[in-house]
Amino acid sequence: MYEIQIEVETLKNIMLSKATGGVVDGREYRSLRDKLVKNDKVKSLLPKCVVTCRTIDEFWGHMKEVAGSYQGRRDYLRDEFNSILEYLESMAETPSDNIILTALDGKNGATFIQDAWSKALERRDSDPEGAITSARTLLESVCKFILDETGGSYDDKTDMPQLYKGVHKALKLAPDDHTEEIFKQILEACSSVVGGLGSLRNKLSDAQGRGSKALNVSGTSL
């Protein structure tokens, strides 16, 4: 979303410059405008003047009709772009996103984990149900990676609970391996999250057919 936000800000600045007497590159306007109009994530939030003005000259003609003063044009563009910029700022990456990607980058044997993590992030905003499937795949990949590194075993029929049980054993993460109550509670919660993710995937993800009364996760923060 950050890259899209930069593109929207750049387009706004091009239009603002043109509206206030500046010299701009019409090709850059058209390139950015066409790219954003084709982007399903934001096209419905784009200002109407962006959608209807295919070239910078068309925008200039529109702008002269909207306001005669530079300040009026600034106010107009600020208001027109406000909704989409607020949306993009609210959808900005969480601090952990880049930290995890950086940690995985170049990690021997972890390329498939990085791919699963990136796919989950990409689908988080635009496809919440698909993100659930990606999260399950990510968790399975992490468990298998740990088992590979620690000499554990599994096969194609090993399900998620069995994989996580193997990780429990390898890393001593089973609640019974600890005497402190707080550690027991944390590790039991981890097991619940793993089980819950599997159940949520079965109920909501795009890996399953759905009826008309299926739960809807659109708008949910994942």
CSV table of C-alpha atoms in Angstrom, one decimal:
chain,number,residue,atom,x,y,z
A,1,MET,CA,0.0,0.0,0.0
A,2,TYR,CA,2.9,2.4,0.6
A,3,GLU,CA,3.9,2.2,-3.0
A,4,ILE,CA,0.4,3.0,-4.1
A,5,GLN,CA,0.3,5.9,-1.7
A,6,ILE,CA,3.4,7.4,-3.2
A,7,GLU,CA,1.9,7.1,-6.7
A,8,VAL,CA,-1.3,8.8,-5.6
A,9,GLU,CA,0.7,11.6,-3.9
A,10,THR,CA,2.8,12.0,-7.0
A,11,LEU,CA,-0.2,12.3,-9.2
A,12,LYS,CA,-1.8,14.8,-6.9
A,13,ASN,CA,1.4,16.9,-7.0
A,14,ILE,CA,1.5,16.8,-10.8
A,15,MET,CA,-2.1,18.0,-11.0
A,16,LEU,CA,-1.5,20.7,-8.4
A,17,SER,CA,1.5,22.0,-10.3
A,18,LYS,CA,-0.5,22.1,-13.5
A,19,ALA,CA,-3.4,23.8,-11.8
A,20,THR,CA,-1.2,26.6,-10.4
A,21,GLY,CA,0.7,27.5,-13.5
A,22,GLY,CA,3.6,24.9,-13.4
A,23,VAL,CA,5.0,23.0,-16.3
A,24,VAL,CA,4.4,19.2,-16.0
A,25,ASP,CA,5.1,16.1,-18.0
A,26,GLY,CA,1.8,15.0,-19.5
A,27,ARG,CA,3.2,11.5,-20.2
A,28,GLU,CA,3.9,11.0,-16.5
A,29,TYR,CA,0.4,12.1,-15.6
A,30,ARG,CA,-1.1,9.7,-18.1
A,31,SER,CA,1.1,6.8,-17.0
A,32,LEU,CA,0.3,7.2,-13.3
A,33,ARG,CA,-3.4,7.9,-14.0
A,34,ASP,CA,-3.8,4.8,-16.2
A,35,LYS,CA,-2.0,2.6,-13.6
A,36,LEU,CA,-4.2,3.7,-10.7
A,37,VAL,CA,-7.4,3.5,-12.7
A,38,LYS,CA,-6.6,-0.1,-13.4
A,39,ASN,CA,-5.8,-0.9,-9.8
A,40,ASP,CA,-8.8,-2.6,-8.2
A,41,LYS,CA,-7.6,-1.7,-4.7
A,42,VAL,CA,-8.1,2.0,-5.2
A,43,LYS,CA,-9.9,2.8,-8.4
A,44,SER,CA,-13.2,3.3,-6.6
A,45,LEU,CA,-11.6,5.9,-4.3
A,46,LEU,CA,-9.9,8.0,-7.0
A,47,PRO,CA,-11.2,11.6,-7.5
A,48,LYS,CA,-13.7,11.9,-10.3
A,49,CYS,CA,-11.5,14.3,-12.1
A,50,VAL,CA,-8.8,11.6,-12.3
A,51,VAL,CA,-11.2,9.1,-13.8
A,52,THR,CA,-12.7,11.5,-16.3
A,53,CYS,CA,-9.6,13.4,-17.4
A,54,ARG,CA,-7.4,11.0,-19.4
A,55,THR,CA,-4.8,13.6,-20.3
A,56,ILE,CA,-3.2,16.5,-18.5
A,57,ASP,CA,-4.8,18.9,-21.0
A,58,GLU,CA,-8.3,17.5,-20.2
A,59,PHE,CA,-7.6,18.0,-16.6
A,60,TRP,CA,-6.4,21.6,-17.2
A,61,GLY,CA,-9.7,22.4,-19.1
A,62,HIS,CA,-11.7,20.9,-16.2
A,63,MET,CA,-9.6,22.8,-13.6
A,64,LYS,CA,-10.2,26.2,-15.2
A,65,GLU,CA,-14.0,25.6,-14.9
A,66,VAL,CA,-13.8,24.5,-11.3
A,67,ALA,CA,-11.9,27.5,-9.8
A,68,GLY,CA,-10.4,30.7,-11.1
A,69,SER,CA,-7.9,31.2,-8.3
A,70,TYR,CA,-4.8,29.2,-7.4
A,71,GLN,CA,-6.1,28.8,-3.8
A,72,GLY,CA,-9.4,27.6,-5.0
A,73,ARG,CA,-7.7,24.9,-7.1
A,74,ARG,CA,-5.5,23.9,-4.2
A,75,ASP,CA,-8.6,23.5,-1.9
A,76,TYR,CA,-10.4,21.5,-4.6
A,77,LEU,CA,-7.6,19.0,-5.1
A,78,ARG,CA,-7.0,18.7,-1.4
A,79,ASP,CA,-10.7,17.8,-0.9
A,80,GLU,CA,-10.8,15.5,-3.9
A,81,PHE,CA,-7.7,13.4,-2.8
A,82,ASN,CA,-8.6,13.4,0.9
A,83,SER,CA,-10.6,10.2,1.0
A,84,ILE,CA,-8.1,8.0,-0.9
A,85,LEU,CA,-5.1,9.3,1.0
A,86,GLU,CA,-6.8,8.7,4.4
A,87,TYR,CA,-7.6,5.2,3.3
A,88,LEU,CA,-4.0,4.5,2.1
A,89,GLU,CA,-2.5,5.9,5.3
A,90,SER,CA,-4.8,3.7,7.4
A,91,MET,CA,-3.7,0.6,5.4
A,92,ALA,CA,0.0,1.4,5.8
A,93,GLU,CA,2.2,-1.6,6.7
A,94,THR,CA,2.5,-2.5,10.3
A,95,PRO,CA,6.0,-2.0,11.8
A,96,SER,CA,6.6,-5.8,11.9
A,97,ASP,CA,6.0,-6.3,8.2
A,98,ASN,CA,9.4,-5.1,7.0
A,99,ILE,CA,11.2,-6.4,10.1
A,100,ILE,CA,10.1,-10.0,9.4
A,101,LEU,CA,10.8,-9.7,5.6
A,102,THR,CA,14.3,-8.4,6.4
A,103,ALA,CA,15.0,-11.2,8.9
A,104,LEU,CA,13.9,-13.8,6.3
A,105,ASP,CA,15.8,-12.2,3.4
A,106,GLY,CA,18.7,-14.5,2.4
A,107,LYS,CA,18.0,-17.0,5.2
A,108,ASN,CA,19.2,-20.3,3.9
A,109,GLY,CA,16.2,-22.5,3.0
A,110,ALA,CA,13.6,-20.0,4.1
A,111,THR,CA,12.7,-18.6,0.6
A,112,PHE,CA,9.4,-20.4,0.6
A,113,ILE,CA,8.6,-18.9,4.0
A,114,GLN,CA,9.3,-15.4,2.7
A,115,ASP,CA,7.1,-16.1,-0.3
A,116,ALA,CA,4.3,-17.3,2.0
A,117,TRP,CA,4.7,-14.2,4.2
A,118,SER,CA,4.7,-11.8,1.3
A,119,LYS,CA,1.6,-13.4,-0.2
A,120,ALA,CA,-0.3,-13.2,3.1
A,121,LEU,CA,0.6,-9.5,3.3
A,122,GLU,CA,-0.5,-8.8,-0.3
A,123,ARG,CA,-3.9,-10.5,0.3
A,124,ARG,CA,-4.4,-9.0,3.8
A,125,ASP,CA,-6.2,-5.9,2.6
A,126,SER,CA,-7.8,-6.9,-0.7
A,127,ASP,CA,-8.6,-10.5,-0.1
A,128,PRO,CA,-9.1,-11.3,3.7
A,129,GLU,CA,-10.4,-14.8,3.0
A,130,GLY,CA,-7.4,-15.6,0.8
A,131,ALA,CA,-5.1,-14.2,3.5
A,132,ILE,CA,-6.5,-16.8,5.9
A,133,THR,CA,-5.4,-19.6,3.5
A,134,SER,CA,-2.0,-17.9,3.1
A,135,ALA,CA,-1.6,-17.6,6.9
A,136,ARG,CA,-2.3,-21.4,7.2
A,137,THR,CA,0.3,-22.1,4.5
A,138,LEU,CA,2.8,-19.8,6.2
A,139,LEU,CA,2.3,-21.6,9.5
A,140,GLU,CA,2.8,-25.0,8.0
A,141,SER,CA,5.9,-23.8,6.1
A,142,VAL,CA,7.4,-22.5,9.3
A,143,CYS,CA,6.7,-25.7,11.2
A,144,LYS,CA,8.3,-27.8,8.4
A,145,PHE,CA,11.3,-25.5,8.3
A,146,ILE,CA,11.8,-25.9,12.0
A,147,LEU,CA,11.4,-29.7,11.8
A,148,ASP,CA,13.9,-29.8,8.9
A,149,GLU,CA,16.4,-27.8,10.9
A,150,THR,CA,16.0,-29.9,14.1
A,151,GLY,CA,15.9,-33.3,12.5
A,152,GLY,CA,12.2,-33.8,12.9
A,153,SER,CA,10.1,-35.9,10.5
A,154,TYR,CA,6.9,-35.5,8.6
A,155,ASP,CA,5.3,-36.5,5.3
A,156,ASP,CA,2.7,-35.2,2.9
A,157,LYS,CA,-0.1,-36.6,5.1
A,158,THR,CA,1.1,-34.9,8.3
A,159,ASP,CA,-1.6,-32.3,9.3
A,160,MET,CA,-1.2,-29.0,11.0
A,161,PRO,CA,-1.8,-30.2,14.6
A,162,GLN,CA,0.8,-33.0,14.1
A,163,LEU,CA,3.3,-30.6,12.6
A,164,TYR,CA,2.9,-28.2,15.6
A,165,LYS,CA,3.2,-31.1,18.0
A,166,GLY,CA,6.5,-32.0,16.4
A,167,VAL,CA,7.7,-28.4,16.8
A,168,HIS,CA,6.5,-28.5,20.5
A,169,LYS,CA,8.8,-31.5,21.0
A,170,ALA,CA,11.8,-30.1,19.1
A,171,LEU,CA,11.7,-26.7,20.8
A,172,LYS,CA,10.3,-27.8,24.2
A,173,LEU,CA,7.3,-25.6,23.7
A,174,ALA,CA,4.7,-28.0,25.2
A,175,PRO,CA,3.0,-26.5,28.3
A,176,ASP,CA,3.9,-29.7,30.3
A,177,ASP,CA,7.6,-28.9,29.6
A,178,HIS,CA,7.4,-25.9,31.9
A,179,THR,CA,6.6,-25.4,35.6
A,180,GLU,CA,5.9,-21.6,35.6
A,181,GLU,CA,2.2,-21.0,35.2
A,182,ILE,CA,2.7,-18.0,33.0
A,183,PHE,CA,4.7,-20.0,30.5
A,184,LYS,CA,2.1,-22.7,30.5
A,185,GLN,CA,-0.7,-20.1,29.8
A,186,ILE,CA,1.3,-18.6,26.9
A,187,LEU,CA,2.1,-21.9,25.3
A,188,GLU,CA,-1.5,-23.1,25.7
A,189,ALA,CA,-2.6,-19.9,24.0
A,190,CYS,CA,-0.2,-20.6,21.1
A,191,SER,CA,-1.8,-24.0,20.7
A,192,SER,CA,-5.2,-22.5,20.7
A,193,VAL,CA,-4.2,-20.0,18.0
A,194,VAL,CA,-2.9,-22.8,15.8
A,195,GLY,CA,-6.1,-24.8,16.2
A,196,GLY,CA,-8.3,-21.7,15.8
A,197,LEU,CA,-6.5,-20.8,12.5
A,198,GLY,CA,-7.2,-24.2,11.1
A,199,SER,CA,-10.9,-24.0,12.1
A,200,LEU,CA,-11.2,-20.4,10.7
A,201,ARG,CA,-9.6,-21.5,7.4
A,202,ASN,CA,-12.0,-24.3,7.1
A,203,LYS,CA,-15.0,-22.1,7.8
A,204,LEU,CA,-14.0,-18.9,6.0
A,205,SER,CA,-11.2,-19.3,3.6
A,206,ASP,CA,-11.3,-19.5,-0.2
A,207,ALA,CA,-10.2,-23.2,0.0
A,208,GLN,CA,-13.8,-24.1,0.8
A,209,GLY,CA,-17.1,-23.8,-1.0
A,210,ARG,CA,-19.5,-21.4,0.8
A,211,GLY,CA,-23.2,-21.1,1.3
A,212,SER,CA,-25.3,-17.9,1.3
A,213,LYS,CA,-25.1,-17.7,5.2
A,214,ALA,CA,-21.3,-18.0,5.4
A,215,LEU,CA,-19.5,-15.6,7.7
A,216,ASN,CA,-18.0,-12.4,6.1
A,217,VAL,CA,-14.6,-11.2,7.1
A,218,SER,CA,-14.4,-8.2,4.7
A,219,GLY,CA,-13.3,-5.2,6.7
A,220,THR,CA,-11.7,-7.3,9.4
A,221,SER,CA,-8.2,-6.4,10.4
A,222,LEU,CA,-6.1,-9.5,9.9
